[in-house]
Coordinates of C-alpha atoms and ligand atoms in Angstrom, one line a residue:
M92 CA -37.5 -19.1 -50.6
S93 CA -33.9 -19.3 -49.5
E94 CA -32.2 -22.6 -48.9
P95 CA -32.4 -23.7 -45.2
T96 CA -29.0 -22.9 -43.7
A97 CA -26.9 -25.8 -42.5
R98 CA -27.7 -26.7 -38.9
P99 CA -24.8 -26.0 -36.6
P100 CA -23.2 -29.2 -35.3
S101 CA -24.2 -30.4 -31.9
V102 CA -22.0 -29.2 -29.1
D103 CA -21.4 -32.7 -28.0
A104 CA -20.4 -34.0 -31.5
L105 CA -18.0 -31.0 -32.0
A106 CA -16.5 -31.5 -28.5
R107 CA -15.9 -35.1 -29.3
S108 CA -14.3 -34.2 -32.6
I109 CA -11.6 -32.2 -30.8
S110 CA -10.8 -34.8 -28.1
S111 CA -7.3 -35.3 -29.6
S112 CA -6.5 -31.9 -27.9
G113 CA -6.0 -34.0 -24.8
L114 CA -8.3 -31.8 -22.7
P115 CA -10.9 -33.3 -20.4
H116 CA -14.4 -33.5 -22.0
P117 CA -15.9 -30.5 -20.1
L118 CA -13.1 -28.2 -21.5
C119 CA -13.7 -29.6 -25.0
V120 CA -17.4 -28.7 -24.5
D121 CA -16.4 -25.1 -23.5
A122 CA -14.3 -24.8 -26.7
A123 CA -17.1 -26.2 -28.8
R124 CA -19.7 -23.9 -27.3
Q125 CA -17.5 -20.9 -27.8
A126 CA -16.8 -21.8 -31.4
I127 CA -20.5 -22.3 -32.2
A128 CA -21.4 -19.0 -30.4
E129 CA -18.9 -17.2 -32.5
G130 CA -20.5 -18.8 -35.6
D131 CA -17.4 -20.7 -36.7
P132 CA -17.4 -24.3 -35.5
S133 CA -14.2 -24.9 -37.4
R134 CA -12.4 -22.8 -34.8
A135 CA -13.1 -25.3 -32.0
A136 CA -9.7 -27.0 -32.3
D137 CA -7.9 -23.6 -32.1
I138 CA -9.9 -22.6 -29.0
A139 CA -9.1 -25.9 -27.4
N140 CA -5.4 -25.4 -28.2
S141 CA -5.5 -21.9 -26.5
I142 CA -7.1 -23.5 -23.5
A143 CA -4.4 -26.1 -23.4
A144 CA -1.7 -23.5 -23.7
A145 CA -2.9 -21.8 -20.6
L146 CA -2.4 -24.9 -18.5
L147 CA 0.7 -25.3 -16.3
V148 CA 3.3 -27.4 -18.1
P149 CA 7.1 -27.8 -17.9
V150 CA 8.9 -25.6 -20.4
V151 CA 12.5 -25.4 -21.5
N152 CA 14.0 -22.0 -20.4
A153 CA 16.3 -21.0 -23.2
T154 CA 16.0 -17.2 -22.5
G155 CA 19.3 -16.9 -20.6
V156 CA 17.5 -15.4 -17.6
I157 CA 18.2 -18.0 -14.9
A158 CA 15.5 -17.2 -12.3
H159 CA 12.9 -16.0 -14.8
T160 CA 9.9 -14.6 -13.0
N161 CA 7.5 -15.6 -15.8
L162 CA 8.9 -19.1 -15.8
G163 CA 8.6 -19.8 -12.1
R164 CA 11.9 -18.1 -11.0
S165 CA 14.5 -20.7 -9.8
P166 CA 14.0 -24.2 -11.2
V167 CA 13.7 -26.7 -8.4
R168 CA 13.8 -30.5 -8.3
V169 CA 10.5 -32.1 -7.1
D170 CA 10.6 -35.8 -7.0
R171 CA 8.7 -37.2 -4.0
A172 CA 6.5 -40.3 -3.9
P173 CA 3.0 -39.8 -2.7
R174 CA 3.7 -40.4 1.0
A175 CA 2.7 -38.8 4.2
Q176 CA 5.4 -36.6 5.9
N177 CA 6.0 -35.5 9.4
L178 CA 4.9 -32.0 8.6
E179 CA 3.5 -31.2 12.0
F180 CA 4.5 -34.3 13.9
D181 CA 7.4 -34.7 16.3
L182 CA 9.0 -38.1 15.6
S183 CA 10.9 -38.1 18.9
S184 CA 8.0 -37.5 21.2
G185 CA 5.1 -38.7 19.1
Q186 CA 3.3 -35.4 19.8
R187 CA 2.1 -32.7 17.5
G188 CA 5.0 -30.6 16.2
S189 CA 5.5 -27.4 14.2
R190 CA 6.1 -27.3 10.4
Q191 CA 8.6 -24.6 11.1
T192 CA 11.0 -26.4 13.5
G193 CA 13.1 -28.4 11.0
I194 CA 13.3 -25.9 8.2
G195 CA 13.9 -23.1 10.8
R196 CA 17.0 -24.8 12.1
L197 CA 18.4 -25.4 8.6
I198 CA 18.0 -21.8 7.6
A199 CA 19.2 -20.4 10.9
R200 CA 22.3 -22.5 10.7
A201 CA 23.0 -21.5 7.1
V202 CA 22.7 -17.7 7.7
G203 CA 23.9 -17.6 11.3
A204 CA 20.6 -16.6 12.9
E205 CA 19.1 -17.6 16.2
D206 CA 15.9 -18.8 14.5
A207 CA 13.9 -18.6 11.3
I208 CA 10.4 -19.1 9.9
V209 CA 9.1 -19.6 6.4
V210 CA 6.0 -18.0 4.8
N211 CA 4.7 -18.0 1.2
N212 CA 7.0 -15.3 -0.2
N213 CA 9.1 -12.3 0.8
A214 CA 6.1 -9.9 0.5
A215 CA 4.4 -12.0 3.1
A216 CA 7.5 -12.1 5.3
V217 CA 7.7 -8.2 5.3
L218 CA 3.9 -7.9 5.9
L219 CA 4.1 -10.4 8.8
V220 CA 7.1 -8.7 10.5
L221 CA 5.5 -5.3 10.3
A222 CA 2.1 -6.6 11.6
A223 CA 3.7 -8.5 14.4
L224 CA 6.2 -6.0 15.6
A225 CA 4.8 -2.6 14.6
D226 CA 1.0 -2.7 14.4
G227 CA -0.4 0.7 15.4
R228 CA 3.2 2.1 15.8
D229 CA 5.7 3.9 13.5
V230 CA 8.3 2.4 11.2
A231 CA 11.2 4.5 9.9
V232 CA 12.1 4.0 6.2
S233 CA 14.6 6.0 4.2
R234 CA 13.0 8.0 1.4
G235 CA 15.6 6.3 -0.9
E236 CA 14.3 2.9 0.1
S237 CA 10.5 3.4 -0.1
V238 CA 10.5 1.3 -3.3
E239 CA 8.3 -0.6 -5.6
I240 CA 9.8 -4.1 -6.4
G241 CA 7.4 -5.1 -9.2
G242 CA 4.3 -7.1 -9.3
G243 CA 2.6 -4.6 -6.9
F244 CA 5.0 -4.8 -3.9
R245 CA 5.3 -1.2 -2.8
I246 CA 6.8 -0.5 0.6
P247 CA 4.3 2.3 1.6
E248 CA 1.3 0.1 0.7
V249 CA 2.6 -3.0 2.5
L250 CA 3.2 -0.8 5.6
E251 CA -0.4 0.5 5.3
Q252 CA -1.8 -3.0 5.1
S253 CA 0.2 -4.1 8.2
G254 CA -1.3 -1.5 10.4
A255 CA 2.0 0.2 10.9
R256 CA 2.6 3.9 10.1
L257 CA 5.4 4.9 7.7
V258 CA 7.7 7.6 8.9
D259 CA 9.8 8.9 5.9
V260 CA 13.4 9.5 6.8
G261 CA 16.1 11.5 4.9
T262 CA 15.9 12.3 1.2
T263 CA 15.6 10.3 -2.0
N264 CA 19.4 10.2 -2.6
R265 CA 20.9 10.7 0.8
T266 CA 19.9 9.4 4.2
R267 CA 22.3 9.5 7.2
V268 CA 22.0 7.9 10.6
A269 CA 21.3 11.3 12.1
D270 CA 18.1 11.4 10.0
Y271 CA 16.9 8.2 11.6
R272 CA 17.9 9.5 15.1
K273 CA 15.8 12.6 14.5
A274 CA 12.8 10.5 13.6
I275 CA 13.2 8.3 16.7
T276 CA 13.5 11.2 19.1
K277 CA 10.9 13.4 17.5
R278 CA 8.0 14.1 19.9
G279 CA 4.9 12.3 18.8
N280 CA 6.7 9.6 17.0
D281 CA 6.6 6.0 18.3
I282 CA 9.2 4.2 16.2
A283 CA 8.8 0.4 16.7
L284 CA 11.6 -0.5 14.2
V285 CA 13.7 0.7 11.4
L286 CA 13.1 -1.0 8.1
K287 CA 16.0 -1.1 5.6
V288 CA 14.9 -2.2 2.1
H289 CA 17.3 -3.3 -0.6
P290 CA 16.3 -1.5 -3.8
S291 CA 16.7 -4.8 -5.7
N292 CA 15.9 -3.9 -9.3
Y293 CA 17.2 -0.4 -9.7
R294 CA 20.3 1.6 -8.8
V295 CA 20.8 5.3 -8.0
E296 CA 24.1 6.7 -9.0
G297 CA 26.0 9.9 -8.3
F298 CA 25.5 12.0 -5.1
V299 CA 24.1 9.1 -3.0
E300 CA 24.4 8.1 0.6
T301 CA 22.7 5.3 2.5
T302 CA 23.1 4.3 6.1
P303 CA 24.8 1.0 6.6
V304 CA 23.2 -1.6 9.0
E305 CA 26.2 -1.2 11.4
Q306 CA 25.1 2.4 12.1
L307 CA 21.4 1.6 12.2
A308 CA 22.1 -1.1 14.8
E309 CA 23.3 1.6 17.3
L310 CA 19.9 3.5 17.2
G311 CA 18.4 1.4 20.0
V312 CA 15.3 0.1 18.1
P313 CA 15.1 -3.2 16.2
V314 CA 16.5 -3.1 12.7
V315 CA 14.7 -5.2 10.1
A316 CA 16.5 -5.6 6.7
D317 CA 14.5 -6.7 3.7
I318 CA 17.5 -7.9 1.6
G319 CA 15.3 -9.3 -1.2
S320 CA 17.3 -11.8 -3.2
G321 CA 18.1 -14.4 -0.4
L322 CA 21.8 -14.5 -1.0
I323 CA 22.8 -16.7 2.1
D324 CA 26.4 -15.8 2.6
A325 CA 28.7 -13.3 0.8
N326 CA 31.6 -15.8 1.2
F327 CA 29.8 -18.3 -1.0
P328 CA 31.1 -21.4 0.9
W329 CA 29.0 -23.6 -1.5
L330 CA 31.0 -22.5 -4.5
T331 CA 34.4 -24.0 -5.0
D332 CA 35.7 -21.0 -7.0
G333 CA 34.5 -18.4 -4.4
P334 CA 32.3 -15.3 -5.1
P335 CA 31.2 -15.0 -8.8
A336 CA 32.4 -11.7 -10.2
W337 CA 29.0 -10.7 -11.5
L338 CA 27.4 -10.6 -8.1
A339 CA 29.4 -7.8 -6.4
G340 CA 27.6 -5.7 -3.8
E341 CA 24.5 -7.9 -3.3
P342 CA 23.6 -7.9 0.4
A343 CA 23.7 -11.4 2.1
A344 CA 21.7 -12.6 5.0
R345 CA 24.7 -13.8 7.2
Q346 CA 26.7 -10.6 6.8
T347 CA 23.6 -8.4 7.4
L348 CA 22.8 -10.2 10.6
T349 CA 26.5 -10.0 11.7
A350 CA 26.4 -6.2 11.0
G351 CA 23.7 -5.9 13.6
A352 CA 20.3 -6.4 11.9
D353 CA 17.8 -8.0 14.3
L354 CA 15.8 -9.6 11.5
V355 CA 16.3 -10.2 7.8
T356 CA 13.6 -11.1 5.3
F357 CA 14.2 -12.6 1.9
S358 CA 12.8 -14.6 -1.0
A359 CA 13.6 -18.3 -1.3
D360 CA 13.2 -18.4 -5.1
K361 CA 15.6 -15.7 -6.3
L362 CA 19.4 -16.0 -5.6
L363 CA 18.7 -18.7 -3.0
G364 CA 17.5 -21.0 -5.7
G365 CA 14.7 -22.6 -3.9
P366 CA 10.9 -22.8 -4.3
Q367 CA 8.6 -19.8 -3.9
A368 CA 8.7 -18.9 -0.2
G369 CA 9.8 -16.1 2.1
V370 CA 12.0 -16.2 5.1
V371 CA 12.1 -14.2 8.4
A372 CA 15.4 -14.9 10.2
G373 CA 17.3 -13.4 13.2
R374 CA 16.6 -12.8 16.9
A375 CA 14.7 -15.7 18.4
D376 CA 12.3 -13.6 20.5
L377 CA 11.3 -11.5 17.4
V378 CA 10.9 -14.5 15.2
A379 CA 8.7 -16.1 17.9
Q380 CA 6.6 -12.9 18.0
C381 CA 6.1 -13.2 14.2
A382 CA 5.3 -17.0 14.5
R383 CA 2.6 -16.2 17.2
H384 CA 0.8 -13.6 15.1
P385 CA -2.6 -14.6 13.7
L386 CA -1.5 -13.8 10.1
M387 CA 1.0 -16.6 10.3
R388 CA -1.8 -19.2 9.8
A389 CA -2.8 -17.4 6.6
L390 CA 0.7 -17.1 5.3
R391 CA 2.1 -20.6 6.1
P392 CA 3.6 -22.6 3.2
G393 CA 2.5 -26.2 2.4
G394 CA 4.4 -29.4 2.8
L395 CA 5.5 -29.5 -0.9
V396 CA 7.2 -26.2 -0.6
L397 CA 8.8 -27.0 2.7
A398 CA 10.1 -30.3 1.4
S399 CA 11.7 -28.6 -1.6
L400 CA 13.2 -25.8 0.6
H401 CA 14.6 -28.5 3.0
D402 CA 16.4 -30.0 0.1
T403 CA 17.8 -26.6 -1.0
M404 CA 19.0 -25.8 2.5
L405 CA 20.6 -29.2 3.0
S406 CA 22.5 -28.6 -0.3
Y407 CA 23.8 -25.3 1.1
L408 CA 24.8 -26.9 4.4
S409 CA 26.5 -29.7 2.5
R410 CA 28.3 -27.0 0.4
D411 CA 27.0 -28.8 -2.7
A412 CA 26.0 -26.2 -5.4
S413 CA 25.7 -28.9 -8.0
T414 CA 22.4 -29.9 -6.5
I415 CA 21.0 -26.4 -6.6
P416 CA 20.0 -25.8 -10.2
F417 CA 20.3 -22.0 -10.0
W418 CA 23.9 -22.2 -8.9
R419 CA 24.7 -25.1 -11.2
M420 CA 23.5 -22.9 -14.1
A421 CA 25.0 -19.7 -12.9
T422 CA 28.5 -21.2 -12.6
A423 CA 28.6 -23.5 -15.6
G424 CA 31.9 -23.0 -17.4
L425 CA 32.0 -21.5 -20.9
D426 CA 33.8 -24.6 -22.3
S427 CA 31.1 -27.0 -21.3
L428 CA 28.4 -24.7 -22.7
R429 CA 30.3 -24.4 -26.0
T430 CA 30.7 -28.2 -26.2
R431 CA 26.9 -28.6 -25.7
A432 CA 26.0 -25.8 -28.1
T433 CA 28.3 -27.4 -30.8
A434 CA 26.7 -30.8 -30.3
V435 CA 23.2 -29.3 -30.6
V436 CA 24.1 -27.4 -33.8
N437 CA 25.7 -30.6 -35.3
A438 CA 22.8 -32.8 -34.4
A439 CA 20.1 -30.3 -35.5
G440 CA 21.8 -29.4 -38.7
V441 CA 20.8 -25.7 -38.3
G442 CA 22.0 -22.7 -36.3
S443 CA 25.4 -21.5 -35.2
V444 CA 27.3 -21.3 -31.9
V445 CA 27.4 -17.7 -30.6
E446 CA 28.6 -15.8 -27.5
C447 CA 25.8 -14.2 -25.5
A448 CA 25.0 -12.9 -22.0
S449 CA 22.8 -14.5 -19.4
L450 CA 21.1 -12.7 -16.5
P451 CA 20.6 -13.9 -12.9
G452 CA 17.0 -12.7 -13.1
A453 CA 14.2 -12.3 -10.5
G454 CA 14.6 -8.5 -10.4
S455 CA 17.9 -8.9 -8.5
T456 CA 21.4 -7.5 -9.4
P457 CA 20.4 -4.9 -11.9
G458 CA 22.9 -4.7 -14.8
A459 CA 24.7 -7.9 -13.9
T460 CA 25.4 -10.2 -16.8
I461 CA 27.1 -13.6 -17.0
A462 CA 29.1 -14.4 -20.2
S463 CA 27.4 -17.4 -21.9
I464 CA 27.2 -19.5 -25.1
G465 CA 24.1 -19.9 -27.2
V466 CA 22.7 -21.3 -30.5
A467 CA 21.6 -18.6 -33.0
I468 CA 19.1 -19.0 -35.8
D469 CA 18.2 -16.2 -38.2
G470 CA 14.8 -14.6 -37.9
D471 CA 12.3 -14.6 -35.1
R472 CA 11.5 -18.3 -34.4
T473 CA 10.1 -17.8 -30.9
E474 CA 6.5 -18.6 -31.8
R475 CA 7.3 -22.0 -33.4
L476 CA 9.6 -22.9 -30.5
R477 CA 6.8 -22.1 -28.1
R478 CA 4.5 -24.5 -29.9
H479 CA 7.0 -27.3 -29.6
S480 CA 6.2 -30.0 -27.0
P481 CA 7.6 -29.3 -24.5
P482 CA 7.5 -25.5 -25.2
V483 CA 11.0 -23.9 -25.7
I484 CA 11.1 -20.3 -24.6
A485 CA 13.9 -18.3 -26.4
R486 CA 14.7 -14.6 -27.0
V487 CA 15.2 -12.5 -30.1
S488 CA 17.9 -9.9 -30.6
D489 CA 18.3 -8.0 -33.9
D490 CA 16.1 -10.5 -35.7
V491 CA 18.2 -13.4 -34.6
T492 CA 16.7 -16.1 -32.2
I493 CA 19.1 -17.0 -29.5
L494 CA 18.9 -20.1 -27.3
D495 CA 21.1 -19.6 -24.3
L496 CA 22.7 -23.0 -23.2
R497 CA 23.3 -21.7 -19.6
T498 CA 19.6 -21.8 -18.6
I499 CA 18.8 -25.1 -20.5
D500 CA 19.1 -28.2 -18.3
P501 CA 21.7 -30.5 -20.1
D502 CA 19.0 -33.2 -20.0
D503 CA 16.9 -31.0 -22.3
D504 CA 19.6 -30.6 -25.0
D505 CA 17.8 -33.4 -27.0
V506 CA 14.6 -31.3 -26.8
I507 CA 16.4 -28.4 -28.3
V508 CA 17.7 -30.5 -31.1
D509 CA 14.2 -31.8 -31.8
A510 CA 12.7 -28.3 -31.7
L511 CA 15.4 -26.9 -34.0
R512 CA 14.9 -29.8 -36.5
S513 CA 11.1 -29.0 -36.6
L514 CA 11.8 -25.4 -37.8
D515 CA 11.2 -24.8 -41.4
Ligands
PLP147 C1 11.7 -9.5 -4.6 C2 11.6 -8.7 -3.4 C3 10.4 -8.6 -2.6 C4 9.3 -9.5 -3.0 O1 9.6 -10.8 -2.8 P1 8.6 -12.0 -3.3 O2 9.2 -13.2 -2.7 O3 8.5 -11.9 -4.7 O4 7.3 -11.7 -2.6 C5 10.4 -7.8 -1.5 N1 11.5 -7.0 -1.2 C6 12.6 -7.0 -1.9 C7 13.7 -6.1 -1.5 C8 12.7 -7.8 -3.1 O5 13.8 -7.8 -3.8

């Protein structure tokens, strides 16, 4: 007779033995059950760690990509006490109000629009505009702008979902105003609006022609411009040194409206530097039509997001880039980055100070880089750095790990020192 095999530990005892993972008991039980089911109870702690690693935690972005889509795009400050807010309450009248009134005014003022509303992201903004203004009708889009932005945002599919019909205009590389006019006057077409889309994350070069908003504005149908990145104003009044050289050619909300667009839509968490949200701004009657649409209820943002976006827009209107983390990082001087990098290397006793290049990120400004300063360590150390608490996310180039100081909040330099000291 063979020896009786050791009884597996009880789920409960194993779950309690991994309580130091910090996970609530039910999740320790899940880890224990899975380890026992796999026939290897000793794996319970590892499984618990992988459950913990999937929870949402603050991380240090040392990648050099400022608005890193995988790291929540633009970093924003959120420091509110648990208090009620006048989200839908008019303090002057004591009556019910709209969550859009206050934020709409701030955005409209910043971009020079009559009015503005906020939804959950720019994909929602485009969907809402098309559903509210073109349901059952035709929308003219240049073949060169019928784009996919990433993460499943494809213009033809968004149009289909909205109930509007896509009318392709022009060719992939060249679309002239005459092509739009032909689509508008063609018998059988019922063009409700022209949609111009900024092909944010790619660029076509060579024999290329697109129709500027100024010309589209003369067609006699509303022009909606999805400008994508949410650059507020091409004059950058919030930056003391004026337009940054790396951002040439990015469309801005204010100038697109001045050029004659009836509406613009954009993301709040790309170059705007706010929380995840989408904006529809422009003619008051069209904004009101969007706000009245039944989809608005499903797409409306919560009070946390609106409070954060309020703060961001107040910073713009106060012309104070230092309180918008995206712009503070994007415009940090090389001397200050080098000073910080040198201090980090000296304190950690490892690594060296190197020149590197940051990216604005969020699928905007393809090819644009910002000169930066980093700390380099030989070899790929990214896994160890990810396991640090808080996790440090770095990048590897030619078997050298680089931590780019531009995207690291100066308050986290100590974290970097600690993480580097803990490397073998
Ligand atoms: C990024 C982008 C979108 C999608 O915006 P989200 O806020 O990520 O939903 C749509 N259109 C354009 C042109 C973009 O650049």
